Amino acid sequence: MPYFTIFASRNDTRDIDALIHETFSGVFKVGGSSPEWVIQPKGWFNKNKITIRVASEDSDPDYFENNIPGMMGFYQRIPFEDEDLQYRVLTQISVINTMLAIETEKEYGQDYLKLFADLAGKLNGIGFLPDGMLLDGEGKVIVTGDGKSGPSDFRPFACTRKIRGEDKSSAEGGERKQRSIEYLKEHGVPYLETLPELPPLEELAVKSREQIARRAVALLIVIQYACDVNQDEDLSESKAFVKNMLDKFGVTEELTEFERDLLEQSEPDRQDAINLVWQYEAYWGLLWGLGLLEELDFPDETCDCDYAINVVSSCDSFDEFLNKTSIRRPEEMLDEADKIYRLHWACVNARIKGEEAPAGLIESVVLERRRALFWMIGHRDEAWNDISMNT
């Protein structure tokens, strides 16, 4: 059967029944109720029945746990023409918690597509076609399945529940938030007073020194391969060197699925390589967490790549590298995570307004530092490539 899927970020699904009736009233007869509606055309000649099934994180958590990471991975791998659009799409996917699966008995035309897109618009959602194309609520193409930008002026939408979860306050979190705000004020960075607190330490699962060190070494090594891809180097020689280094330090198992895929591709995607090279900045955050940097400087410039490489390349084994490290106190990590969270909001807010990031901030540096810091503190226990970047 032909399919059209709507993905959205919703505080709840109670208004969906009314929105379906509003969209299909007139020439259709709407039957059923949540979670399944059957919509029959009233005309004599058009007999293309529509079925709509709704699922949410509340009603079907397994669906979202199993499918959203795959969707995220799919759009991470697509070679987007517009890197900023890719970021916006990935941001939208990261906050999806509602899905409407639409099936028709026969192939549908533009008349049906317009109705489906209209329903997506009412839900502040996006339409997904089987070939990977995404549509906005006006039926305009956001991006095609091969990364070509469409005419849509797409901006992600997230419900307050998905962004904040269940807002929690604590004396510890409130004090940390105020210290972060003072830091932003000192640097002339706008802030959002209502941006929530991060969870208290007791609700987090901070990574161990060895876990952080293994991730750091594996990441640095695979970044070298990404650099060679980006610079059109001899990849067979580069791949052999990188695999040898991974074996030497015993960190092959620490690679993420994305990193493994890049190493195994016969013709690695250039954009994937560029994205991975930016993770030098995440690696820099890991070095700070391991006590190998005195402080994390204000993120208005890129890291010192020579030092970043030397801190590992000067070691003959993983144990030698590990012995150089001394993990930061969890409180320090959480303080830095809270600051970078609020700096990231300032970057996103400026970009949405079409302005330059304030105080010289480099958003890609901020984003990758956030990846490292949120991973180290175990925020929501998210995997390295699945760190939520919502603000």
PDB file of N, CA, C and O in Angstrom, residues 13-81:
ATOM      1  N   THR A  13      -1.873  13.793  22.542  1.00  0.00           N
ATOM      2  CA  THR A  13      -2.517  13.455  21.261  1.00  0.00           C
ATOM      3  C   THR A  13      -4.037  13.612  21.314  1.00  0.00           C
ATOM      4  O   THR A  13      -4.727  13.176  20.392  1.00  0.00           O
ATOM      5  N   ARG A  14      -4.541  14.251  22.337  1.00  0.00           N
ATOM      6  CA  ARG A  14      -6.000  14.281  22.511  1.00  0.00           C
ATOM      7  C   ARG A  14      -6.727  15.104  21.452  1.00  0.00           C
ATOM      8  O   ARG A  14      -7.916  14.893  21.216  1.00  0.00           O
ATOM      9  N   ASP A  15      -6.032  16.049  20.814  1.00  0.00           N
ATOM     10  CA  ASP A  15      -6.702  16.883  19.816  1.00  0.00           C
ATOM     11  C   ASP A  15      -6.610  16.311  18.403  1.00  0.00           C
ATOM     12  O   ASP A  15      -7.137  16.899  17.457  1.00  0.00           O
ATOM     13  N   ILE A  16      -5.954  15.169  18.243  1.00  0.00           N
ATOM     14  CA  ILE A  16      -5.740  14.639  16.892  1.00  0.00           C
ATOM     15  C   ILE A  16      -7.054  14.228  16.241  1.00  0.00           C
ATOM     16  O   ILE A  16      -7.247  14.429  15.034  1.00  0.00           O
ATOM     17  N   ASP A  17      -7.965  13.679  17.014  1.00  0.00           N
ATOM     18  CA  ASP A  17      -9.261  13.277  16.439  1.00  0.00           C
ATOM     19  C   ASP A  17      -9.946  14.481  15.792  1.00  0.00           C
ATOM     20  O   ASP A  17     -10.427  14.402  14.650  1.00  0.00           O
ATOM     21  N   ALA A  18      -9.989  15.606  16.507  1.00  0.00           N
ATOM     22  CA  ALA A  18     -10.640  16.802  15.970  1.00  0.00           C
ATOM     23  C   ALA A  18      -9.910  17.310  14.726  1.00  0.00           C
ATOM     24  O   ALA A  18     -10.543  17.755  13.758  1.00  0.00           O
ATOM     25  N   LEU A  19      -8.579  17.232  14.716  1.00  0.00           N
ATOM     26  CA  LEU A  19      -7.813  17.718  13.571  1.00  0.00           C
ATOM     27  C   LEU A  19      -8.021  16.833  12.348  1.00  0.00           C
ATOM     28  O   LEU A  19      -8.058  17.333  11.215  1.00  0.00           O
ATOM     29  N   ILE A  20      -8.166  15.538  12.561  1.00  0.00           N
ATOM     30  CA  ILE A  20      -8.450  14.630  11.439  1.00  0.00           C
ATOM     31  C   ILE A  20      -9.829  14.939  10.853  1.00  0.00           C
ATOM     32  O   ILE A  20     -10.000  15.028   9.630  1.00  0.00           O
ATOM     33  N   HIS A  21     -10.816  15.123  11.719  1.00  0.00           N
ATOM     34  CA  HIS A  21     -12.154  15.463  11.218  1.00  0.00           C
ATOM     35  C   HIS A  21     -12.141  16.805  10.482  1.00  0.00           C
ATOM     36  O   HIS A  21     -12.784  16.953   9.430  1.00  0.00           O
ATOM     37  N   GLU A  22     -11.415  17.766  11.015  1.00  0.00           N
ATOM     38  CA  GLU A  22     -11.337  19.082  10.379  1.00  0.00           C
ATOM     39  C   GLU A  22     -10.699  18.985   8.996  1.00  0.00           C
ATOM     40  O   GLU A  22     -11.133  19.649   8.047  1.00  0.00           O
ATOM     41  N   THR A  23      -9.674  18.149   8.869  1.00  0.00           N
ATOM     42  CA  THR A  23      -8.940  18.031   7.606  1.00  0.00           C
ATOM     43  C   THR A  23      -9.755  17.307   6.535  1.00  0.00           C
ATOM     44  O   THR A  23      -9.749  17.698   5.356  1.00  0.00           O
ATOM     45  N   PHE A  24     -10.469  16.256   6.925  1.00  0.00           N
ATOM     46  CA  PHE A  24     -11.119  15.393   5.931  1.00  0.00           C
ATOM     47  C   PHE A  24     -12.632  15.567   5.857  1.00  0.00           C
ATOM     48  O   PHE A  24     -13.310  14.802   5.155  1.00  0.00           O
ATOM     49  N   SER A  25     -13.164  16.558   6.549  1.00  0.00           N
ATOM     50  CA  SER A  25     -14.612  16.761   6.499  1.00  0.00           C
ATOM     51  C   SER A  25     -15.032  17.200   5.102  1.00  0.00           C
ATOM     52  O   SER A  25     -14.238  17.725   4.332  1.00  0.00           O
ATOM     53  N   GLY A  26     -16.298  16.965   4.795  1.00  0.00           N
ATOM     54  CA  GLY A  26     -16.813  17.384   3.486  1.00  0.00           C
ATOM     55  C   GLY A  26     -16.942  16.212   2.544  1.00  0.00           C
ATOM     56  O   GLY A  26     -18.002  15.576   2.478  1.00  0.00           O
ATOM     57  N   VAL A  27     -15.878  15.890   1.806  1.00  0.00           N
ATOM     58  CA  VAL A  27     -15.979  14.835   0.787  1.00  0.00           C
ATOM     59  C   VAL A  27     -15.563  13.470   1.315  1.00  0.00           C
ATOM     60  O   VAL A  27     -15.485  12.512   0.561  1.00  0.00           O
ATOM     61  N   PHE A  28     -15.284  13.383   2.619  1.00  0.00           N
ATOM     62  CA  PHE A  28     -14.903  12.101   3.213  1.00  0.00           C
ATOM     63  C   PHE A  28     -15.797  11.790   4.408  1.00  0.00           C
ATOM     64  O   PHE A  28     -16.298  12.692   5.084  1.00  0.00           O
ATOM     65  N   LYS A  29     -15.949  10.516   4.679  1.00  0.00           N
ATOM     66  CA  LYS A  29     -16.631  10.053   5.872  1.00  0.00           C
ATOM     67  C   LYS A  29     -15.573   9.493   6.815  1.00  0.00           C
ATOM     68  O   LYS A  29     -14.858   8.543   6.466  1.00  0.00           O
ATOM     69  N   VAL A  30     -15.453  10.110   7.989  1.00  0.00           N
ATOM     70  CA  VAL A  30     -14.416   9.720   8.937  1.00  0.00           C
ATOM     71  C   VAL A  30     -15.006   8.794   9.988  1.00  0.00           C
ATOM     72  O   VAL A  30     -15.974   9.147  10.682  1.00  0.00           O
ATOM     73  N   GLY A  31     -14.445   7.603  10.100  1.00  0.00           N
ATOM     74  CA  GLY A  31     -14.879   6.634  11.104  1.00  0.00           C
ATOM     75  C   GLY A  31     -13.737   6.230  11.997  1.00  0.00           C
ATOM     76  O   GLY A  31     -12.560   6.439  11.683  1.00  0.00           O
ATOM     77  N   GLY A  32     -14.068   5.649  13.130  1.00  0.00           N
ATOM     78  CA  GLY A  32     -13.053   5.190  14.060  1.00  0.00           C
ATOM     79  C   GLY A  32     -12.662   6.268  15.055  1.00  0.00           C
ATOM     80  O   GLY A  32     -13.214   7.367  15.069  1.00  0.00           O
ATOM     81  N   SER A  33     -11.742   5.922  15.895  1.00  0.00           N
ATOM     82  CA  SER A  33     -11.235   6.853  16.898  1.00  0.00           C
ATOM     83  C   SER A  33      -9.836   6.392  17.292  1.00  0.00           C
ATOM     84  O   SER A  33      -9.363   5.345  16.839  1.00  0.00           O
ATOM     85  N   SER A  34      -9.183   7.167  18.105  1.00  0.00           N
ATOM     86  CA  SER A  34      -7.810   6.864  18.483  1.00  0.00           C
ATOM     87  C   SER A  34      -7.680   5.422  18.991  1.00  0.00           C
ATOM     88  O   SER A  34      -8.518   4.963  19.784  1.00  0.00           O
ATOM     89  N   PRO A  35      -6.713   4.651  18.518  1.00  0.00           N
ATOM     90  CA  PRO A  35      -5.569   5.087  17.707  1.00  0.00           C
ATOM     91  C   PRO A  35      -5.710   4.845  16.206  1.00  0.00           C
ATOM     92  O   PRO A  35      -4.728   4.956  15.490  1.00  0.00           O
ATOM     93  N   GLU A  36      -6.931   4.508  15.714  1.00  0.00           N
ATOM     94  CA  GLU A  36      -7.054   4.213  14.275  1.00  0.00           C
ATOM     95  C   GLU A  36      -8.336   4.808  13.702  1.00  0.00           C
ATOM     96  O   GLU A  36      -9.429   4.638  14.257  1.00  0.00           O
ATOM     97  N   TRP A  37      -8.170   5.491  12.571  1.00  0.00           N
ATOM     98  CA  TRP A  37      -9.299   6.071  11.864  1.00  0.00           C
ATOM     99  C   TRP A  37      -9.350   5.489  10.452  1.00  0.00           C
ATOM    100  O   TRP A  37      -8.302   5.261   9.819  1.00  0.00           O
ATOM    101  N   VAL A  38     -10.564   5.270   9.948  1.00  0.00           N
ATOM    102  CA  VAL A  38     -10.765   4.837   8.563  1.00  0.00           C
ATOM    103  C   VAL A  38     -11.550   5.932   7.856  1.00  0.00           C
ATOM    104  O   VAL A  38     -12.631   6.336   8.310  1.00  0.00           O
ATOM    105  N   ILE A  39     -11.004   6.411   6.753  1.00  0.00           N
ATOM    106  CA  ILE A  39     -11.573   7.578   6.067  1.00  0.00           C
ATOM    107  C   ILE A  39     -11.984   7.151   4.663  1.00  0.00           C
ATOM    108  O   ILE A  39     -11.144   6.759   3.840  1.00  0.00           O
ATOM    109  N   GLN A  40     -13.273   7.221   4.397  1.00  0.00           N
ATOM    110  CA  GLN A  40     -13.828   6.766   3.131  1.00  0.00           C
ATOM    111  C   GLN A  40     -14.300   7.947   2.291  1.00  0.00           C
ATOM    112  O   GLN A  40     -15.011   8.823   2.801  1.00  0.00           O
ATOM    113  N   PRO A  41     -13.900   8.003   1.017  1.00  0.00           N
ATOM    114  CA  PRO A  41     -14.434   9.046   0.122  1.00  0.00           C
ATOM    115  C   PRO A  41     -15.943   8.862  -0.052  1.00  0.00           C
ATOM    116  O   PRO A  41     -16.446   7.735  -0.098  1.00  0.00           O
ATOM    117  N   LYS A  42     -16.665   9.971  -0.167  1.00  0.00           N
ATOM    118  CA  LYS A  42     -18.110   9.910  -0.358  1.00  0.00           C
ATOM    119  C   LYS A  42     -18.505   9.798  -1.823  1.00  0.00           C
ATOM    120  O   LYS A  42     -19.623   9.419  -2.146  1.00  0.00           O
ATOM    121  N   GLY A  43     -17.592  10.137  -2.729  1.00  0.00           N
ATOM    122  CA  GLY A  43     -17.926  10.117  -4.150  1.00  0.00           C
ATOM    123  C   GLY A  43     -18.124   8.702  -4.693  1.00  0.00           C
ATOM    124  O   GLY A  43     -17.634   7.715  -4.135  1.00  0.00           O
ATOM    125  N   TRP A  44     -18.814   8.586  -5.823  1.00  0.00           N
ATOM    126  CA  TRP A  44     -19.074   7.281  -6.444  1.00  0.00           C
ATOM    127  C   TRP A  44     -17.815   6.685  -7.068  1.00  0.00           C
ATOM    128  O   TRP A  44     -17.631   5.483  -7.097  1.00  0.00           O
ATOM    129  N   PHE A  45     -16.956   7.562  -7.600  1.00  0.00           N
ATOM    130  CA  PHE A  45     -15.856   7.055  -8.413  1.00  0.00           C
ATOM    131  C   PHE A  45     -14.538   6.932  -7.640  1.00  0.00           C
ATOM    132  O   PHE A  45     -13.701   6.110  -7.966  1.00  0.00           O
ATOM    133  N   ASN A  46     -14.348   7.772  -6.652  1.00  0.00           N
ATOM    134  CA  ASN A  46     -13.111   7.717  -5.873  1.00  0.00           C
ATOM    135  C   ASN A  46     -13.309   6.785  -4.688  1.00  0.00           C
ATOM    136  O   ASN A  46     -14.030   7.102  -3.753  1.00  0.00           O
ATOM    137  N   LYS A  47     -12.704   5.626  -4.729  1.00  0.00           N
ATOM    138  CA  LYS A  47     -12.859   4.629  -3.672  1.00  0.00           C
ATOM    139  C   LYS A  47     -11.544   4.348  -2.959  1.00  0.00           C
ATOM    140  O   LYS A  47     -11.332   3.267  -2.435  1.00  0.00           O
ATOM    141  N   ASN A  48     -10.647   5.331  -2.957  1.00  0.00           N
ATOM    142  CA  ASN A  48      -9.326   5.126  -2.367  1.00  0.00           C
ATOM    143  C   ASN A  48      -9.388   5.384  -0.860  1.00  0.00           C
ATOM    144  O   ASN A  48      -9.216   6.504  -0.385  1.00  0.00           O
ATOM    145  N   LYS A  49      -9.626   4.328  -0.110  1.00  0.00           N
ATOM    146  CA  LYS A  49      -9.792   4.435   1.342  1.00  0.00           C
ATOM    147  C   LYS A  49      -8.473   4.824   2.011  1.00  0.00           C
ATOM    148  O   LYS A  49      -7.397   4.394   1.611  1.00  0.00           O
ATOM    149  N   ILE A  50      -8.582   5.623   3.082  1.00  0.00           N
ATOM    150  CA  ILE A  50      -7.420   6.068   3.852  1.00  0.00           C
ATOM    151  C   ILE A  50      -7.520   5.495   5.268  1.00  0.00           C
ATOM    152  O   ILE A  50      -8.588   5.534   5.885  1.00  0.00           O
ATOM    153  N   THR A  51      -6.423   4.970   5.768  1.00  0.00           N
ATOM    154  CA  THR A  51      -6.355   4.516   7.158  1.00  0.00           C
ATOM    155  C   THR A  51      -5.249   5.300   7.858  1.00  0.00           C
ATOM    156  O   THR A  51      -4.137   5.429   7.336  1.00  0.00           O
ATOM    157  N   ILE A  52      -5.557   5.826   9.024  1.00  0.00           N
ATOM    158  CA  ILE A  52      -4.576   6.579   9.807  1.00  0.00           C
ATOM    159  C   ILE A  52      -4.424   5.914  11.174  1.00  0.00           C
ATOM    160  O   ILE A  52      -5.414   5.703  11.879  1.00  0.00           O
ATOM    161  N   ARG A  53      -3.196   5.587  11.519  1.00  0.00           N
ATOM    162  CA  ARG A  53      -2.901   5.002  12.834  1.00  0.00           C
ATOM    163  C   ARG A  53      -1.949   5.930  13.580  1.00  0.00           C
ATOM    164  O   ARG A  53      -0.965   6.397  13.006  1.00  0.00           O
ATOM    165  N   VAL A  54      -2.224   6.159  14.840  1.00  0.00           N
ATOM    166  CA  VAL A  54      -1.423   7.075  15.647  1.00  0.00           C
ATOM    167  C   VAL A  54      -0.670   6.312  16.722  1.00  0.00           C
ATOM    168  O   VAL A  54      -1.217   5.396  17.354  1.00  0.00           O
ATOM    169  N   ALA A  55       0.572   6.677  16.910  1.00  0.00           N
ATOM    170  CA  ALA A  55       1.371   6.135  18.007  1.00  0.00           C
ATOM    171  C   ALA A  55       2.115   7.288  18.664  1.00  0.00           C
ATOM    172  O   ALA A  55       2.487   8.260  18.004  1.00  0.00           O
ATOM    173  N   SER A  56       2.322   7.185  19.954  1.00  0.00           N
ATOM    174  CA  SER A  56       3.089   8.197  20.688  1.00  0.00           C
ATOM    175  C   SER A  56       4.075   7.486  21.604  1.00  0.00           C
ATOM    176  O   SER A  56       4.019   6.270  21.781  1.00  0.00           O
ATOM    177  N   GLU A  57       4.992   8.265  22.164  1.00  0.00           N
ATOM    178  CA  GLU A  57       5.943   7.667  23.106  1.00  0.00           C
ATOM    179  C   GLU A  57       5.234   7.064  24.304  1.00  0.00           C
ATOM    180  O   GLU A  57       5.748   6.132  24.926  1.00  0.00           O
ATOM    181  N   ASP A  58       4.065   7.589  24.635  1.00  0.00           N
ATOM    182  CA  ASP A  58       3.303   7.025  25.756  1.00  0.00           C
ATOM    183  C   ASP A  58       2.649   5.702  25.378  1.00  0.00           C
ATOM    184  O   ASP A  58       2.681   4.746  26.147  1.00  0.00           O
ATOM    185  N   SER A  59       2.057   5.649  24.183  1.00  0.00           N
ATOM    186  CA  SER A  59       1.309   4.454  23.785  1.00  0.00           C
ATOM    187  C   SER A  59       2.194   3.348  23.215  1.00  0.00           C
ATOM    188  O   SER A  59       1.872   2.171  23.317  1.00  0.00           O
ATOM    189  N   ASP A  60       3.303   3.723  22.582  1.00  0.00           N
ATOM    190  CA  ASP A  60       4.161   2.730  21.929  1.00  0.00           C
ATOM    191  C   ASP A  60       5.632   3.131  22.068  1.00  0.00           C
ATOM    192  O   ASP A  60       6.300   3.452  21.093  1.00  0.00           O
ATOM    193  N   PRO A  61       6.159   3.110  23.287  1.00  0.00           N
ATOM    194  CA  PRO A  61       7.542   3.571  23.489  1.00  0.00           C
ATOM    195  C   PRO A  61       8.565   2.762  22.707  1.00  0.00           C
ATOM    196  O   PRO A  61       9.591   3.297  22.287  1.00  0.00           O
ATOM    197  N   ASP A  62       8.298   1.462  22.499  1.00  0.00           N
ATOM    198  CA  ASP A  62       9.250   0.617  21.762  1.00  0.00           C
ATOM    199  C   ASP A  62       9.444   1.102  20.336  1.00  0.00           C
ATOM    200  O   ASP A  62      10.552   1.033  19.795  1.00  0.00           O
ATOM    201  N   TYR A  63       8.365   1.580  19.705  1.00  0.00           N
ATOM    202  CA  TYR A  63       8.479   2.071  18.331  1.00  0.00           C
ATOM    203  C   TYR A  63       9.493   3.211  18.258  1.00  0.00           C
ATOM    204  O   TYR A  63      10.365   3.227  17.391  1.00  0.00           O
ATOM    205  N   PHE A  64       9.375   4.161  19.171  1.00  0.00           N
ATOM    206  CA  PHE A  64      10.250   5.336  19.121  1.00  0.00           C
ATOM    207  C   PHE A  64      11.675   4.976  19.534  1.00  0.00           C
ATOM    208  O   PHE A  64      12.633   5.481  18.957  1.00  0.00           O
ATOM    209  N   GLU A  65      11.802   4.080  20.495  1.00  0.00           N
ATOM    210  CA  GLU A  65      13.134   3.653  20.918  1.00  0.00           C
ATOM    211  C   GLU A  65      13.860   2.932  19.790  1.00  0.00           C
ATOM    212  O   GLU A  65      15.075   3.081  19.613  1.00  0.00           O
ATOM    213  N   ASN A  66      13.116   2.159  18.995  1.00  0.00           N
ATOM    214  CA  ASN A  66      13.738   1.351  17.940  1.00  0.00           C
ATOM    215  C   ASN A  66      13.897   2.088  16.618  1.00  0.00           C
ATOM    216  O   ASN A  66      14.807   1.776  15.844  1.00  0.00           O
ATOM    217  N   ASN A  67      13.017   3.059  16.336  1.00  0.00           N
ATOM    218  CA  ASN A  67      12.997   3.663  15.006  1.00  0.00           C
ATOM    219  C   ASN A  67      13.586   5.065  14.908  1.00  0.00           C
ATOM    220  O   ASN A  67      14.170   5.409  13.865  1.00  0.00           O
ATOM    221  N   ILE A  68      13.452   5.865  15.934  1.00  0.00           N
ATOM    222  CA  ILE A  68      13.957   7.238  15.840  1.00  0.00           C
ATOM    223  C   ILE A  68      15.477   7.278  15.703  1.00  0.00           C
ATOM    224  O   ILE A  68      16.009   8.045  14.880  1.00  0.00           O
ATOM    225  N   PRO A  69      16.247   6.459  16.443  1.00  0.00           N
ATOM    226  CA  PRO A  69      17.707   6.458  16.213  1.00  0.00           C
ATOM    227  C   PRO A  69      18.073   6.097  14.781  1.00  0.00           C
ATOM    228  O   PRO A  69      19.009   6.663  14.204  1.00  0.00           O
ATOM    229  N   GLY A  70      17.320   5.151  14.179  1.00  0.00           N
ATOM    230  CA  GLY A  70      17.587   4.800  12.785  1.00  0.00           C
ATOM    231  C   GLY A  70      17.280   5.940  11.839  1.00  0.00           C
ATOM    232  O   GLY A  70      18.025   6.176  10.871  1.00  0.00           O
ATOM    233  N   MET A  71      16.206   6.661  12.103  1.00  0.00           N
ATOM    234  CA  MET A  71      15.852   7.818  11.289  1.00  0.00           C
ATOM    235  C   MET A  71      16.926   8.893  11.432  1.00  0.00           C
ATOM    236  O   MET A  71      17.337   9.528  10.441  1.00  0.00           O
ATOM    237  N   MET A  72      17.387   9.101  12.653  1.00  0.00           N
ATOM    238  CA  MET A  72      18.450  10.071  12.888  1.00  0.00           C
ATOM    239  C   MET A  72      19.699   9.693  12.095  1.00  0.00           C
ATOM    240  O   MET A  72      20.322  10.528  11.435  1.00  0.00           O
ATOM    241  N   GLY A  73      20.057   8.402  12.146  1.00  0.00           N
ATOM    242  CA  GLY A  73      21.234   7.937  11.421  1.00  0.00           C
ATOM    243  C   GLY A  73      21.102   8.113   9.922  1.00  0.00           C
ATOM    244  O   GLY A  73      22.068   8.470   9.230  1.00  0.00           O
ATOM    245  N   PHE A  74      19.902   7.864   9.399  1.00  0.00           N
ATOM    246  CA  PHE A  74      19.662   7.996   7.964  1.00  0.00           C
ATOM    247  C   PHE A  74      19.936   9.426   7.497  1.00  0.00           C
ATOM    248  O   PHE A  74      20.648   9.650   6.507  1.00  0.00           O
ATOM    249  N   TYR A  75      19.400  10.410   8.220  1.00  0.00           N
ATOM    250  CA  TYR A  75      19.579  11.802   7.801  1.00  0.00           C
ATOM    251  C   TYR A  75      20.948  12.361   8.193  1.00  0.00           C
ATOM    252  O   TYR A  75      21.365  13.387   7.663  1.00  0.00           O
ATOM    253  N   GLN A  76      21.659  11.680   9.090  1.00  0.00           N
ATOM    254  CA  GLN A  76      23.055  12.051   9.340  1.00  0.00           C
ATOM    255  C   GLN A  76      23.940  11.641   8.168  1.00  0.00           C
ATOM    256  O   GLN A  76      24.910  12.314   7.840  1.00  0.00           O
ATOM    257  N   ARG A  77      23.598  10.512   7.530  1.00  0.00           N
ATOM    258  CA  ARG A  77      24.429   9.989   6.445  1.00  0.00           C
ATOM    259  C   ARG A  77      24.146  10.643   5.100  1.00  0.00           C
ATOM    260  O   ARG A  77      24.988  10.620   4.204  1.00  0.00           O
ATOM    261  N   ILE A  78      22.970  11.211   4.934  1.00  0.00           N
ATOM    262  CA  ILE A  78      22.631  11.847   3.661  1.00  0.00           C
ATOM    263  C   ILE A  78      23.542  13.051   3.411  1.00  0.00           C
ATOM    264  O   ILE A  78      23.752  13.869   4.304  1.00  0.00           O
ATOM    265  N   PRO A  79      24.089  13.187   2.207  1.00  0.00           N
ATOM    266  CA  PRO A  79      24.956  14.346   1.905  1.00  0.00           C
ATOM    267  C   PRO A  79      24.130  15.601   1.621  1.00  0.00           C
ATOM    268  O   PRO A  79      23.886  15.964   0.474  1.00  0.00           O
ATOM    269  N   PHE A  80      23.703  16.279   2.662  1.00  0.00           N
ATOM    270  CA  PHE A  80      22.891  17.488   2.510  1.00  0.00           C
ATOM    271  C   PHE A  80      23.659  18.551   1.737  1.00  0.00           C
ATOM    272  O   PHE A  80      24.863  18.757   1.954  1.00  0.00           O
ATOM    273  N   GLU A  81      22.958  19.241   0.834  1.00  0.00           N
ATOM    274  CA  GLU A  81      23.549  20.414   0.177  1.00  0.00           C
ATOM    275  C   GLU A  81      23.782  21.533   1.181  1.00  0.00           C
ATOM    276  O   GLU A  81      24.725  22.308   1.065  1.00  0.00           O
TER     277      GLU A  81
END
